Structures are given as structure tokens and as C-alpha cells.
Coordinates of C-alpha atoms in Angstrom, one line a residue:
X1 CA 27.7 -166.1 115.2
X2 CA 31.5 -166.8 115.5
X3 CA 32.2 -165.4 119.0
X4 CA 35.6 -164.7 120.5
X5 CA 36.9 -164.7 124.0
X6 CA 39.0 -161.9 125.4
X7 CA 42.0 -164.2 125.4
X8 CA 41.6 -164.8 121.6
X9 CA 41.0 -161.1 121.0
X10 CA 44.2 -160.2 122.9
X11 CA 46.4 -163.0 121.3
X12 CA 45.3 -162.0 117.8
X13 CA 46.5 -158.4 118.5
X14 CA 49.7 -159.7 120.2
X15 CA 50.5 -161.7 117.1
X16 CA 50.0 -158.8 114.8
X17 CA 51.6 -156.1 116.9
X18 CA 54.2 -158.1 119.0
X19 CA 56.7 -155.3 119.4
X20 CA 54.3 -152.4 120.0
X21 CA 54.0 -151.1 123.5
X22 CA 50.9 -152.6 125.1
X23 CA 51.0 -151.2 128.7
X24 CA 53.2 -148.7 130.5
X25 CA 53.3 -147.0 133.9
X26 CA 55.8 -144.7 135.5
X27 CA 58.3 -147.5 136.0
X28 CA 57.9 -150.0 133.2
X29 CA 56.6 -150.7 129.7
X30 CA 55.7 -154.1 128.2
X31 CA 55.2 -154.9 124.5
X32 CA 52.3 -157.0 123.4
X33 CA 54.7 -160.0 123.1
X34 CA 56.1 -159.4 126.7
X35 CA 52.6 -159.0 128.2
X36 CA 51.4 -162.2 126.5
X37 CA 54.5 -164.2 127.7
X38 CA 54.4 -162.9 131.3
X39 CA 50.6 -163.6 131.6
X40 CA 51.3 -167.1 130.3
X41 CA 53.8 -167.7 133.1
X42 CA 51.4 -166.4 135.8
X43 CA 48.5 -168.4 134.3
X44 CA 50.6 -171.6 134.7
X45 CA 51.3 -170.6 138.3
X46 CA 47.6 -170.1 138.9
X47 CA 46.8 -173.5 137.4
X48 CA 49.3 -175.1 139.8
X49 CA 47.6 -173.4 142.7
X50 CA 44.4 -175.2 141.7
X51 CA 42.7 -172.4 139.7
X52 CA 40.3 -174.0 137.2
X53 CA 37.9 -172.9 134.5
X54 CA 34.9 -171.2 136.0
X55 CA 36.7 -170.1 139.2
X56 CA 37.0 -166.5 140.3
X57 CA 40.4 -164.8 141.3
X58 CA 40.8 -161.5 143.0
X59 CA 43.4 -159.1 141.7
X60 CA 44.4 -156.7 144.5
X61 CA 47.3 -154.6 143.5
X62 CA 48.5 -151.1 142.7
X63 CA 47.4 -149.6 139.4
X64 CA 50.1 -150.3 136.9
X65 CA 51.6 -152.9 134.5
X66 CA 51.1 -155.9 136.8
X67 CA 47.3 -155.4 137.0
X68 CA 47.2 -156.2 133.3
X69 CA 49.5 -159.1 133.6
X70 CA 47.3 -160.5 136.4
X71 CA 44.0 -160.0 134.6
X72 CA 45.2 -161.7 131.4
X73 CA 46.7 -164.6 133.4
X74 CA 43.4 -165.2 135.3
X75 CA 41.5 -165.3 131.9
X76 CA 44.1 -167.6 130.4
X77 CA 43.7 -169.9 133.4
X78 CA 40.0 -170.1 132.5
X79 CA 38.8 -168.1 135.5
X80 CA 37.1 -164.7 135.9
X81 CA 38.9 -161.8 137.5
X82 CA 37.7 -159.5 140.3
X83 CA 39.9 -156.4 140.3
X84 CA 39.8 -154.6 143.6
X85 CA 41.0 -151.1 143.9
X86 CA 43.6 -150.8 146.8
X87 CA 42.3 -147.3 147.6
X88 CA 39.0 -148.7 148.7
X89 CA 38.3 -148.9 152.4
X90 CA 39.1 -152.3 153.9
X91 CA 35.4 -153.1 154.6
X92 CA 34.5 -152.6 150.9
X93 CA 37.6 -154.5 149.7
X94 CA 36.7 -157.5 152.0
X95 CA 33.0 -157.4 150.9
X96 CA 34.0 -157.5 147.2
X97 CA 36.4 -160.4 147.6
X98 CA 34.1 -162.4 149.9
X99 CA 31.0 -161.9 147.9
X100 CA 32.7 -162.7 144.6
X101 CA 33.5 -166.1 145.9
X102 CA 37.2 -165.7 145.0
X103 CA 39.3 -168.6 146.4
X104 CA 42.6 -166.9 145.6
X105 CA 44.0 -163.4 145.4
X106 CA 47.0 -162.1 143.4
X107 CA 48.6 -159.2 145.2
X108 CA 51.7 -157.1 145.6
X109 CA 54.8 -158.5 147.4
X110 CA 54.3 -157.8 151.1
X111 CA 50.6 -157.4 151.0
X112 CA 49.5 -160.8 152.2
X113 CA 48.9 -159.4 155.7
X114 CA 46.2 -157.1 154.4
X115 CA 44.1 -160.1 153.4
X116 CA 44.9 -162.3 156.3
X117 CA 41.4 -162.1 157.8
X118 CA 39.8 -163.5 154.6
X119 CA 39.3 -167.2 153.9
X120 CA 41.4 -167.4 150.7
X121 CA 44.8 -168.3 149.4
X122 CA 47.1 -165.3 148.6
X123 CA 49.7 -165.2 145.9
X124 CA 52.2 -162.4 146.0
X125 CA 53.5 -161.9 142.5
X126 CA 55.5 -159.4 140.6
X127 CA 56.1 -160.2 136.9
X128 CA 59.7 -160.4 135.7
X129 CA 61.3 -161.8 132.6
X130 CA 59.1 -164.4 130.9
X131 CA 59.7 -168.1 131.1
X132 CA 58.0 -170.9 129.4
X133 CA 54.6 -172.0 130.7
X134 CA 50.9 -171.9 129.9
X135 CA 47.8 -173.0 131.6
X136 CA 45.8 -175.8 129.9
X137 CA 42.4 -174.4 130.7
X138 CA 40.9 -171.9 128.2
X139 CA 37.6 -170.1 128.6
X140 CA 34.7 -170.0 126.1
X141 CA 32.7 -167.0 124.9
X142 CA 29.9 -167.7 127.4
X143 CA 32.2 -168.1 130.4
X144 CA 32.4 -165.4 133.0
X145 CA 35.2 -163.0 132.4
X146 CA 34.9 -160.7 135.4
X147 CA 32.8 -159.7 138.4
X148 CA 32.2 -156.0 138.8
X149 CA 30.4 -154.2 141.7
X150 CA 28.0 -151.3 141.5
X151 CA 29.0 -148.2 143.4
X152 CA 26.6 -149.1 146.3
X153 CA 25.7 -145.4 146.9
X154 CA 22.1 -146.4 147.6
X155 CA 22.8 -149.6 149.5
X156 CA 24.9 -152.8 149.4
X157 CA 26.9 -153.1 146.2
X158 CA 25.7 -155.7 143.7
X159 CA 28.1 -158.1 142.0
X160 CA 27.6 -158.2 138.2
X161 CA 28.9 -161.1 136.1
X162 CA 30.1 -160.1 132.6
X163 CA 30.9 -162.8 130.1
X164 CA 33.7 -162.8 127.5
X165 CA 31.3 -162.2 124.7
X166 CA 29.9 -159.1 126.4
X167 CA 33.3 -157.5 126.6
X168 CA 34.4 -158.5 123.1
X169 CA 31.2 -157.0 121.8
X170 CA 32.0 -153.7 123.5
X171 CA 35.7 -153.7 122.7
X172 CA 35.2 -154.2 118.9
X173 CA 32.0 -152.1 118.6
X174 CA 31.9 -150.3 115.2
X175 CA 29.9 -147.4 116.5
X176 CA 32.8 -146.3 118.8
X177 CA 35.6 -144.4 117.1
X178 CA 38.2 -147.1 116.1
X179 CA 41.5 -146.8 118.0
X180 CA 44.6 -147.4 116.0
X181 CA 48.0 -149.0 116.9
X182 CA 49.5 -145.5 117.1
X183 CA 47.0 -144.4 119.8
X184 CA 48.0 -144.1 123.4
X185 CA 45.0 -144.6 125.8
X186 CA 45.1 -142.8 129.1
X187 CA 44.2 -145.1 132.0
X188 CA 42.7 -142.9 134.7
X189 CA 39.7 -144.7 136.2
X190 CA 39.6 -147.0 139.2
X191 CA 40.5 -150.5 138.2
X192 CA 37.2 -151.6 139.8
X193 CA 35.1 -149.3 137.6
X194 CA 33.6 -150.4 134.3
X195 CA 35.3 -147.5 132.4
X196 CA 38.4 -149.7 132.8
X197 CA 37.0 -151.9 130.1
X198 CA 37.4 -149.1 127.5
X199 CA 40.9 -148.3 128.7
X200 CA 41.9 -152.0 128.5
X201 CA 39.9 -154.1 126.0
X202 CA 39.1 -151.3 123.5
X203 CA 42.8 -150.6 123.4
X204 CA 43.9 -154.2 123.1
X205 CA 41.3 -154.9 120.4
X206 CA 43.0 -152.4 118.1
X207 CA 46.7 -152.7 119.1
X208 CA 46.8 -149.4 120.9
X209 CA 48.9 -148.7 124.0
X210 CA 47.6 -148.3 127.5
X211 CA 49.3 -145.6 129.6
X212 CA 48.6 -145.7 133.3
X213 CA 48.2 -142.1 134.6
X214 CA 47.6 -140.8 138.1
X215 CA 44.0 -141.1 139.3
X216 CA 41.7 -138.6 137.7
X217 CA 41.4 -136.5 140.9
X218 CA 45.1 -136.1 141.1
X219 CA 45.3 -135.1 137.4
X220 CA 42.6 -132.5 138.0
X221 CA 44.5 -131.1 140.9
X222 CA 47.6 -130.5 138.6
X223 CA 48.0 -129.5 135.0
X224 CA 45.9 -132.1 133.1
X225 CA 46.7 -130.5 129.7
X226 CA 50.4 -130.7 130.3
X227 CA 50.3 -134.3 131.6
X228 CA 48.3 -135.5 128.6
X229 CA 50.8 -133.9 126.2
X230 CA 53.8 -135.1 128.2
X231 CA 52.6 -138.7 128.1
X232 CA 51.4 -138.3 124.4
X233 CA 47.9 -139.4 125.2
X234 CA 45.6 -139.4 122.2
X235 CA 42.4 -141.1 123.6
X236 CA 40.7 -141.5 126.9
X237 CA 37.4 -142.1 128.6
X238 CA 37.1 -139.3 131.3
X239 CA 34.5 -139.5 134.0
X240 CA 31.7 -137.0 133.4
X241 CA 32.2 -135.3 136.8
X242 CA 35.8 -134.7 135.9
X243 CA 35.0 -133.3 132.5
X244 CA 32.3 -131.0 134.0
X245 CA 34.8 -129.7 136.6
X246 CA 38.0 -129.5 134.5
X247 CA 36.5 -127.6 131.5
X248 CA 35.2 -124.8 133.7
X249 CA 38.8 -124.1 134.6
X250 CA 40.6 -124.9 131.4
X251 CA 38.7 -125.3 128.1
X252 CA 41.9 -126.6 126.5
X253 CA 42.6 -129.3 129.1
X254 CA 41.8 -132.1 126.6
X255 CA 43.2 -130.4 123.5
X256 CA 45.9 -133.0 122.9
X257 CA 43.4 -135.8 122.4
X258 CA 42.2 -137.3 119.1
X259 CA 39.2 -139.0 120.9
X260 CA 37.5 -138.0 124.1
X261 CA 34.7 -140.2 125.5
X262 CA 32.9 -139.2 128.7
X263 CA 30.3 -141.2 130.7
X264 CA 29.1 -142.2 134.1
X265 CA 26.9 -139.2 134.8
X266 CA 25.1 -136.2 133.3
X267 CA 27.3 -134.1 131.0
X268 CA 26.7 -130.4 131.6
X269 CA 26.0 -128.3 128.5
X270 CA 28.2 -125.5 129.7
X271 CA 31.2 -127.9 129.9
X272 CA 30.6 -129.3 126.4
X273 CA 30.4 -125.7 125.1
X274 CA 33.7 -124.9 126.7
X275 CA 35.4 -127.8 125.1
X276 CA 34.0 -127.1 121.6
X277 CA 35.0 -123.4 121.9
X278 CA 38.6 -124.2 122.8
X279 CA 41.4 -125.8 120.7
X280 CA 40.1 -129.4 121.0
X281 CA 39.8 -130.7 117.4
X282 CA 39.1 -134.4 118.0
X283 CA 36.0 -136.5 118.4
X284 CA 33.9 -135.9 121.5
X285 CA 31.4 -138.6 122.5
X286 CA 28.9 -138.8 125.3
X287 CA 28.3 -142.5 126.3
X288 CA 25.5 -144.0 128.3
X289 CA 25.2 -147.4 129.8
X290 CA 25.0 -149.2 133.1
X291 CA 27.6 -151.9 134.0
X292 CA 24.8 -154.5 133.5
X293 CA 24.9 -153.5 129.8
X294 CA 28.7 -153.7 129.6
X295 CA 29.9 -150.1 130.0
X296 CA 28.0 -148.4 127.2
X297 CA 25.0 -149.2 125.0
X298 CA 24.5 -145.7 123.3
X299 CA 26.8 -143.0 122.1
X300 CA 26.4 -139.4 120.9
X301 CA 29.0 -137.5 119.0
X302 CA 28.9 -133.8 120.2
X303 CA 29.6 -131.3 117.5
X304 CA 27.4 -128.4 118.7
X305 CA 25.5 -127.4 121.8
X306 CA 22.6 -125.0 121.2
X307 CA 22.6 -121.9 123.5
X308 CA 19.4 -122.9 125.3
X309 CA 20.2 -126.6 125.6
X310 CA 19.4 -128.0 129.1
X311 CA 20.9 -131.4 128.4
X312 CA 23.2 -133.4 126.1
X313 CA 21.7 -136.3 124.3
X314 CA 22.9 -139.9 125.0
X315 CA 22.6 -140.7 121.3
X316 CA 21.8 -143.9 119.5
X317 CA 22.4 -147.6 120.1
X318 CA 25.8 -149.1 119.6
X319 CA 26.1 -152.0 117.1
X320 CA 24.6 -155.1 118.7
X321 CA 22.7 -153.2 121.3
X322 CA 18.9 -152.8 121.4
X323 CA 17.5 -150.0 123.5
X324 CA 13.8 -149.6 124.1
X325 CA 11.8 -146.8 125.8
X326 CA 8.8 -148.6 127.3
X327 CA 5.7 -147.9 129.4
X328 CA 4.6 -149.9 132.4
X329 CA 3.0 -152.5 130.2
X330 CA 6.4 -153.0 128.3
X331 CA 5.0 -151.3 125.2
X332 CA 7.1 -148.9 123.2
X333 CA 6.1 -145.3 123.9
X334 CA 5.8 -142.9 120.9
X335 CA 8.7 -140.5 120.0
X336 CA 8.8 -137.5 122.4
X337 CA 7.2 -139.4 125.3
X338 CA 9.0 -140.5 128.4
X339 CA 9.5 -144.1 129.4
X340 CA 11.9 -146.5 131.1
X341 CA 15.0 -147.5 129.3
X342 CA 15.4 -151.3 128.6
X343 CA 18.6 -152.7 127.2
X344 CA 18.8 -155.8 125.0
X345 CA 21.5 -157.3 122.8
X346 CA 25.0 -158.6 123.1
X347 CA 26.1 -156.4 126.0
X348 CA 23.5 -157.7 128.5
X349 CA 25.3 -159.2 131.5
X350 CA 24.7 -162.7 132.9
X351 CA 23.1 -161.2 136.0
X352 CA 23.9 -160.6 139.7
X353 CA 26.1 -163.1 141.4
X354 CA 24.3 -165.0 144.2
X355 CA 21.1 -163.0 143.7
X356 CA 18.7 -165.1 141.4
X357 CA 15.6 -163.2 142.6
X358 CA 17.1 -159.8 141.8
X359 CA 18.5 -161.1 138.5
X360 CA 15.0 -162.3 137.5
X361 CA 13.5 -159.0 138.5
X362 CA 15.9 -156.8 136.5
X363 CA 16.9 -159.1 133.6
X364 CA 13.7 -160.0 131.8
X365 CA 12.8 -162.0 128.7
X366 CA 13.2 -159.7 125.6
X367 CA 9.9 -159.8 123.6
X368 CA 11.5 -157.7 120.9
X369 CA 14.4 -160.1 120.1
X370 CA 14.3 -162.8 117.4
X371 CA 16.8 -165.1 119.2
X372 CA 15.1 -167.5 121.7
X373 CA 16.1 -166.9 125.3
X374 CA 17.2 -163.3 124.8
X375 CA 16.9 -161.0 127.8
X376 CA 16.7 -157.3 128.4
X377 CA 17.8 -155.3 131.4
X378 CA 15.4 -152.9 133.1
X379 CA 17.7 -149.9 133.9
X380 CA 15.3 -147.9 136.0
X381 CA 16.3 -144.8 134.0
X382 CA 13.9 -142.6 132.2
X383 CA 14.4 -141.4 128.6
X384 CA 12.6 -140.2 125.5
X385 CA 13.5 -140.7 121.9
X386 CA 13.2 -137.9 119.4
X387 CA 11.7 -138.1 116.0
X388 CA 15.3 -138.5 114.7
X389 CA 15.9 -141.5 116.9
X390 CA 18.3 -139.7 119.3
X391 CA 17.8 -140.6 123.0
X392 CA 17.6 -138.0 125.8
X393 CA 18.3 -139.1 129.4
X394 CA 15.7 -137.8 131.8
X395 CA 16.8 -139.2 135.2
X396 CA 15.9 -142.1 137.5
X397 CA 12.4 -143.5 137.5
X398 CA 12.6 -143.9 141.3
X399 CA 13.6 -140.2 141.7
X400 CA 10.1 -139.0 140.7
X401 CA 8.4 -137.2 143.5
X402 CA 5.1 -135.4 144.0
X403 CA 5.3 -131.8 145.0
X404 CA 2.0 -130.0 145.7
X405 CA 0.3 -132.7 143.7
X406 CA 2.5 -132.5 140.7
X407 CA 4.8 -135.3 139.6
X408 CA 8.3 -133.9 139.3
X409 CA 11.6 -135.4 138.1
X410 CA 14.7 -133.6 139.6
X411 CA 16.6 -134.0 136.3
X412 CA 13.9 -132.2 134.5
X413 CA 14.3 -129.3 136.9
X414 CA 18.1 -129.4 136.4
X415 CA 17.6 -129.1 132.6
X416 CA 15.5 -125.9 133.2
X417 CA 18.2 -124.4 135.4
X418 CA 21.0 -125.4 133.0
X419 CA 19.4 -123.4 130.2
X420 CA 20.6 -120.2 131.9
X421 CA 24.0 -119.3 130.4
X422 CA 25.4 -118.3 133.8
X423 CA 25.0 -121.9 135.2
X424 CA 28.0 -124.2 134.9
X425 CA 26.6 -127.2 136.9
X426 CA 23.5 -128.0 138.8
X427 CA 22.1 -130.8 141.0
X428 CA 18.6 -130.8 142.3
X429 CA 18.0 -132.8 145.5
X430 CA 14.6 -133.7 147.1
X431 CA 14.5 -133.1 150.9
X432 CA 11.8 -133.4 153.5
X433 CA 9.1 -136.1 153.9
X434 CA 5.8 -136.9 152.2
X435 CA 4.0 -134.0 154.0
X436 CA 6.7 -131.4 153.3
X437 CA 8.8 -132.2 150.2
X438 CA 10.9 -129.5 148.7
X439 CA 13.5 -129.2 145.9
X440 CA 17.0 -127.7 146.7
X441 CA 19.1 -126.7 143.8
X442 CA 22.9 -126.8 144.3
X443 CA 24.5 -124.7 141.6
X444 CA 27.9 -123.7 140.3
X445 CA 27.6 -120.2 138.8
X446 CA 29.6 -117.9 136.7
X447 CA 30.8 -114.7 138.3
X448 CA 28.0 -112.0 138.3
X449 CA 25.1 -114.4 138.8
X450 CA 23.6 -114.7 142.2
X451 CA 21.3 -117.5 143.4
X452 CA 18.6 -114.9 143.9
X453 CA 18.8 -113.7 140.3
X454 CA 18.9 -117.3 139.0
X455 CA 15.8 -118.2 141.0
X456 CA 14.0 -115.2 139.4
X457 CA 15.1 -116.2 135.9
X458 CA 13.9 -119.8 136.4
X459 CA 10.6 -118.6 137.8
X460 CA 10.0 -116.6 134.6
X461 CA 10.3 -119.6 132.4
X462 CA 9.0 -122.6 134.5
X463 CA 5.8 -123.4 136.4
X464 CA 6.1 -122.7 140.1
X465 CA 6.2 -126.4 141.1
X466 CA 9.4 -126.8 139.1
X467 CA 11.1 -123.9 140.8
X468 CA 13.3 -125.1 143.7
X469 CA 12.5 -123.7 147.1
X470 CA 16.2 -123.0 147.6
X471 CA 19.1 -122.2 145.3
X472 CA 22.5 -122.8 147.0
X473 CA 25.7 -121.7 145.4
X474 CA 28.5 -124.3 145.8
X475 CA 32.1 -124.3 144.4
X476 CA 31.5 -127.7 142.7
X477 CA 29.2 -130.6 142.5
X478 CA 30.9 -133.3 144.6
X479 CA 31.7 -136.7 142.9
X480 CA 32.8 -140.1 144.1
X481 CA 35.7 -142.3 143.0
X482 CA 33.5 -143.8 140.2
X483 CA 33.1 -140.4 138.5
X484 CA 29.4 -140.1 139.5
X485 CA 27.7 -137.6 141.7
X486 CA 28.2 -138.3 145.4
X487 CA 24.5 -138.4 146.2
X488 CA 25.1 -138.8 150.0
X489 CA 27.2 -135.7 150.1
X490 CA 24.7 -133.8 147.9
X491 CA 21.9 -134.7 150.2
X492 CA 23.9 -133.7 153.3
X493 CA 24.6 -130.3 151.7
X494 CA 20.9 -129.8 150.8
X495 CA 19.7 -130.8 154.3
X496 CA 22.2 -128.5 155.9
X497 CA 20.9 -125.6 153.9
X498 CA 17.3 -126.4 154.8
X499 CA 18.2 -126.7 158.5
X500 CA 20.1 -123.5 158.3
X501 CA 17.1 -121.7 156.8
X502 CA 14.9 -123.2 159.5
X503 CA 17.2 -121.9 162.3
X504 CA 17.6 -118.5 160.8
X505 CA 16.9 -115.5 163.0
X506 CA 15.1 -113.0 160.8
X507 CA 16.6 -109.5 160.6
X508 CA 14.8 -107.4 163.1
X509 CA 15.2 -103.8 162.0
X510 CA 16.3 -101.7 159.1
X511 CA 20.1 -102.0 159.8
X512 CA 20.0 -105.8 160.1
X513 CA 17.9 -106.0 156.9
X514 CA 20.4 -103.7 155.1
X515 CA 23.3 -105.9 156.2
X516 CA 21.5 -109.1 155.2
X517 CA 20.9 -107.7 151.7
X518 CA 24.5 -106.5 151.4
X519 CA 25.9 -109.8 152.5
X520 CA 23.7 -111.6 150.1
X521 CA 25.0 -109.5 147.3
X522 CA 28.7 -109.9 148.3
X523 CA 28.6 -113.5 149.3
X524 CA 26.0 -114.9 146.8
X525 CA 24.3 -116.5 149.7
X526 CA 20.5 -116.4 150.5
X527 CA 18.6 -116.4 153.7
X528 CA 21.1 -114.3 155.7
X529 CA 20.0 -114.2 159.4
X530 CA 20.8 -112.0 162.3
X531 CA 23.0 -114.7 163.8
X532 CA 25.0 -115.5 160.7
X533 CA 28.8 -114.9 160.6
X534 CA 30.3 -113.1 157.6
X535 CA 33.4 -115.4 157.4
X536 CA 31.5 -118.6 158.1
X537 CA 29.5 -117.8 154.9
X538 CA 32.6 -117.4 152.8
X539 CA 33.6 -113.9 153.5
X540 CA 37.2 -112.7 153.4
X541 CA 39.3 -109.5 153.9
X542 CA 38.7 -108.2 150.4
X543 CA 35.0 -108.7 150.7
X544 CA 35.2 -107.0 154.1
X545 CA 36.8 -103.9 152.4
X546 CA 33.9 -103.9 149.9
X547 CA 31.4 -104.1 152.7
X548 CA 33.0 -101.3 154.6
X549 CA 32.9 -98.9 151.5
X550 CA 29.3 -99.8 150.9
X551 CA 28.3 -99.1 154.5
X552 CA 30.2 -95.8 154.6
X553 CA 28.5 -94.7 151.4
X554 CA 24.9 -96.0 152.1
X555 CA 24.6 -95.4 155.8
X556 CA 27.1 -92.6 156.2
X557 CA 28.7 -94.4 159.1
X558 CA 32.5 -93.9 159.7
X559 CA 33.2 -97.6 160.1
X560 CA 36.8 -99.0 159.9
X561 CA 37.4 -102.3 158.1
X562 CA 39.1 -103.7 161.2
X563 CA 35.7 -103.4 163.0
X564 CA 34.1 -105.6 160.4
X565 CA 36.9 -108.2 160.8
X566 CA 36.5 -108.2 164.5
X567 CA 32.7 -108.1 164.6
X568 CA 31.7 -110.6 162.0
X569 CA 28.3 -111.7 163.3
X570 CA 25.5 -109.7 161.6
X571 CA 23.6 -108.8 164.8
X572 CA 26.8 -107.6 166.5
X573 CA 27.8 -105.5 163.5
X574 CA 24.3 -104.0 163.3
X575 CA 24.6 -103.0 167.0
X576 CA 27.9 -101.3 166.3
X577 CA 26.5 -99.4 163.4
X578 CA 23.4 -98.3 165.4
X579 CA 25.7 -97.1 168.2
X580 CA 27.9 -95.2 165.7
X581 CA 24.8 -93.7 164.1
X582 CA 23.6 -92.5 167.5
X583 CA 27.0 -91.0 168.4
X584 CA 27.2 -89.2 165.0
X585 CA 23.6 -88.0 165.4
X586 CA 24.4 -86.7 168.9

């Protein structure tokens, strides 16, 4: 196979599309020719600083044009880049740079002091007009191109080494919608996240322009639809958490795009329905793949979402990828059966930097490959393949738990919950210990559906061991900077609710029980206790007016709304009502 490097891929495009815009931020725009020339200059500077083929160089700078100049320069010097997001906490930044083994960092003018505590050379650089110069060293297809770090949500982040051939395979993959030189790709992800590969190398492979936009969280807080139209964005890879959140607020948020990819977490059926029901007329693809498989190894084009769908498929393999669903003995399971996902093919990374034992454990010999020495990556994800060959993601193998003797997968429970048309998002968390495990469902609901009614609906269609012990209404499912669910925050929310229920003081008479039922209806909150506070549970003045009218109607008590505002604890309000009843009765 005639394999390319990223440098060769880029230079072929730069030759054919020299005058087209390659990258742009709020301040500057560089053509392919200018980007090539300026990266040549910096590559020469890096070579004079002692950077050689096989080295690693940190790129620590603001999102913008100079990140792309620096990355290309590092590759042209024969080294691998380690792009570090400046928004990361200092401890994580230092861990990434130190663990990567980078001996030099390219950074912004005036930022050397931030890296002073690390044992490495620092080069402050801002690209200007190009001058002659080029590094002599050039990488090969099997050389390391970059070091990426996992999110580290469940422990210390792992450093993953991707080679040039891995990224070229992904950038030119025929199973992804081909970008064109007229496309403008929105760059919204963290530069340390693997979605940055799509935004960079997929664009460069096809002569498209990369447009650096505000971080996705900032875009979500403003008018995303307007910003995409203003910057004339036609393609983007949006983190799944962002897609889930945005489309509940504005189904036309992505209407300007020709191609929308999403990946990084579980796409909610309700969000996909909203997009398809709006004015979006482009291609919508759900991607799956860990960083160890180079950003994506499967894709599914979404053209319809059945009303009772509890999940969105992750699709079929990309060209050059091999995906197997295997049992514990590494045998293929039959269609419809669950097994662990293993990834083989051209996207499989070199392994984990400085961790040969972990690399051997997760990157195993591929018995299904014809090429000697081929490996496959054990993802730890569960999936099943349908009779049509389409894959469905089922969750993490290590998330399986036993509840009352039954083996339960939280993602399976989520799919049951998401079949209800009133559920926008759902996350099921396991709390407790081996003796007292319970499921807690955190749910984003449409108006009119309460957690209590949802629980009743789920109980009608699922066995009791799949029905969470608690359904908790939340405004959104929290995500992290990588566009994935923030598992730590989700667990905290779930544990807080369990503890709150454990501390609850049961309503002690008819008046307290009446108020608890009323608050539950008004606030969509379960387990109202005698010591709960109306406003601490999400109440406001408008809901207080509604409570006052209901109390006056049902209990025939002349209660002023001001008294509810001033006496917001349930037990205190119940005492006031009992006193008022007594005085009226007298």
C-alpha cells in the first residue's frame, strides 16, 4: 500500500489550492500557500533548536491560526505534536507536557513564565510574513504524528500515540461525506480533543477552509444558528452533548450546514428527531470511535428516527476499519447478541506512551486480519450487530451491575426511558454498594411530564429490575470540555438525591401530605419531605401564586401569597394552614 504522511497530504492540497483560504480566525486568514510557507519557516527554527525526527513538541497556544502553523511545522521537522489546550488547569497541562516527553514547547509571546516550572525549552512564536527556510527532516507514514490524552474522567489520563498513516486513513476516508474546496469547516472543539482531527485533517485533505469559532459552550450560550450563518460554515463535527442540548432549544440551530457530524457520546433520539423535523436539509451522521481507533471507526447516516426508538445506531465500519463484536473467548457473537467491540484496521493507534503493559492488554493480535502483525483494540464497549450489519451501542462493559440478582446495563435502562416521547435526555447512574445498589435516572423532560408519571410509564413496559429507584428531573445532562457526559458530576447529583431521600422527614398528617403532593405536581420533584423548602426545590413567585390558588380552592383556607413566600418550609406552611383552619372553624 502506498501510504502518505500528513505533510504529503497537506502539500498536495497546498499545491492544488494555493490561493484558497486554509485557516481563519477572528483576526487573520491564511491561504494554503501562506500556511505552507509559514510552517516551513517555523520548521526550520525548530530544527535549529535541535528538534529531530521522532521527537515530541508541545504546542501550547490560543485557538487560532498559529495553532495550525505550529502543528504543521512540528510535523515538517519530523516530530510529533502534543497540542495542549490553554483552558486546561495548570496541573493537567503540566501532566500532558511532562508525560508526553516533549523537550520543547511552542507558545504565545509572553507565555514562557507559565511553563517555567517544567524541564523543557520554550519557544515564543507568532507567525508573520513568510521567509525562506525548511527543515531537512521529514517523517514517514509509520512515524508518530501526535500524542493525544484521554479525558481522564475515571483516573489518570492515558497518552495515545497516533501515526501519520492513522490520521491520513481517517482524513481521506471514503465512507465520510467528502468535503469540497468550497466548504468552510467550523472549528469548535478543544485542540486537545480528537474531534480536532476532523476539523483539521479532513478539511486539509479536500482543500476546504477551517474557520476557528468560539468554543462550543460559548456558541451554545449565544445564537448558534446566527453565528454559523454569519461565518458561512457548511460543515462541522459537533460534540454529542452540545447537539443534545442545542436541538431541544432550537431545532434549526444547524440549518446552515451541508454536513453535520456528531460524536463523543450517546446521541439522544429526541434531539435527532428535532433536527430532522426542522429546516436542516444536509447530511447528518452519528460517528463512533475511541481515540485509540483514530477519532471514528463507524458512521451512521440518520434519515429517520422511529417514534419508539430508544437509541441511535452507530452504523457500519468506515473504509479500512474492521469492527468485531466478540464474546469472552474472542469469537464473533451472532447478530442480535451483545458482545464487546474490538477495532482493527488502519486506524488502530500505536499504543499508550510509556505504558507497554497497558498497551499489550488493550492492543491485541488481530486473528481476523490477513496482514501479519495486525492488531485490534479492545474498546471495553458493548454493542450488537443487527441482521442488516448495523451496529448499536449498548454501553460500557465495566458499567454492568447486578441488581437483585439481575445483570443490568445502565445504557439499556436509558434506552427504555428514552422511548417515552416526553423524555429529551436521560442518564442512568448506579449508586450504593454491593449490598444496596440502586439505579438513579437523571432526566430532562418536556413540559407536562413529571418524574412520577415517567416512572409509572417505564414500570408498565419494563421488568421491575430495570425501573430506577429514583427519577430526578434536571435542566440538562452535564457535559465536560470534551463533549462527553461529566460522569463525576452526574454521580454527585445522583448521590445527593439518594442522600436527600434518606434524610427526608415523612409528612406527618393530612395537611403535610397534601402540601407534599401539591409541591410534587408544581415543582416536578419527588420525595417531598416535611423539612423541604419550596424555593430550594426550584419554586418561584409564579409557582407560589399557583400554590396559593390551589390551597384556597382545595382546603378553603384564606391564605395570602405573601405568607407562602415568607413561610417556605413545608412543615411551617402546614402549621400556618392548620392554625388558619382552626381560626376559621372557631
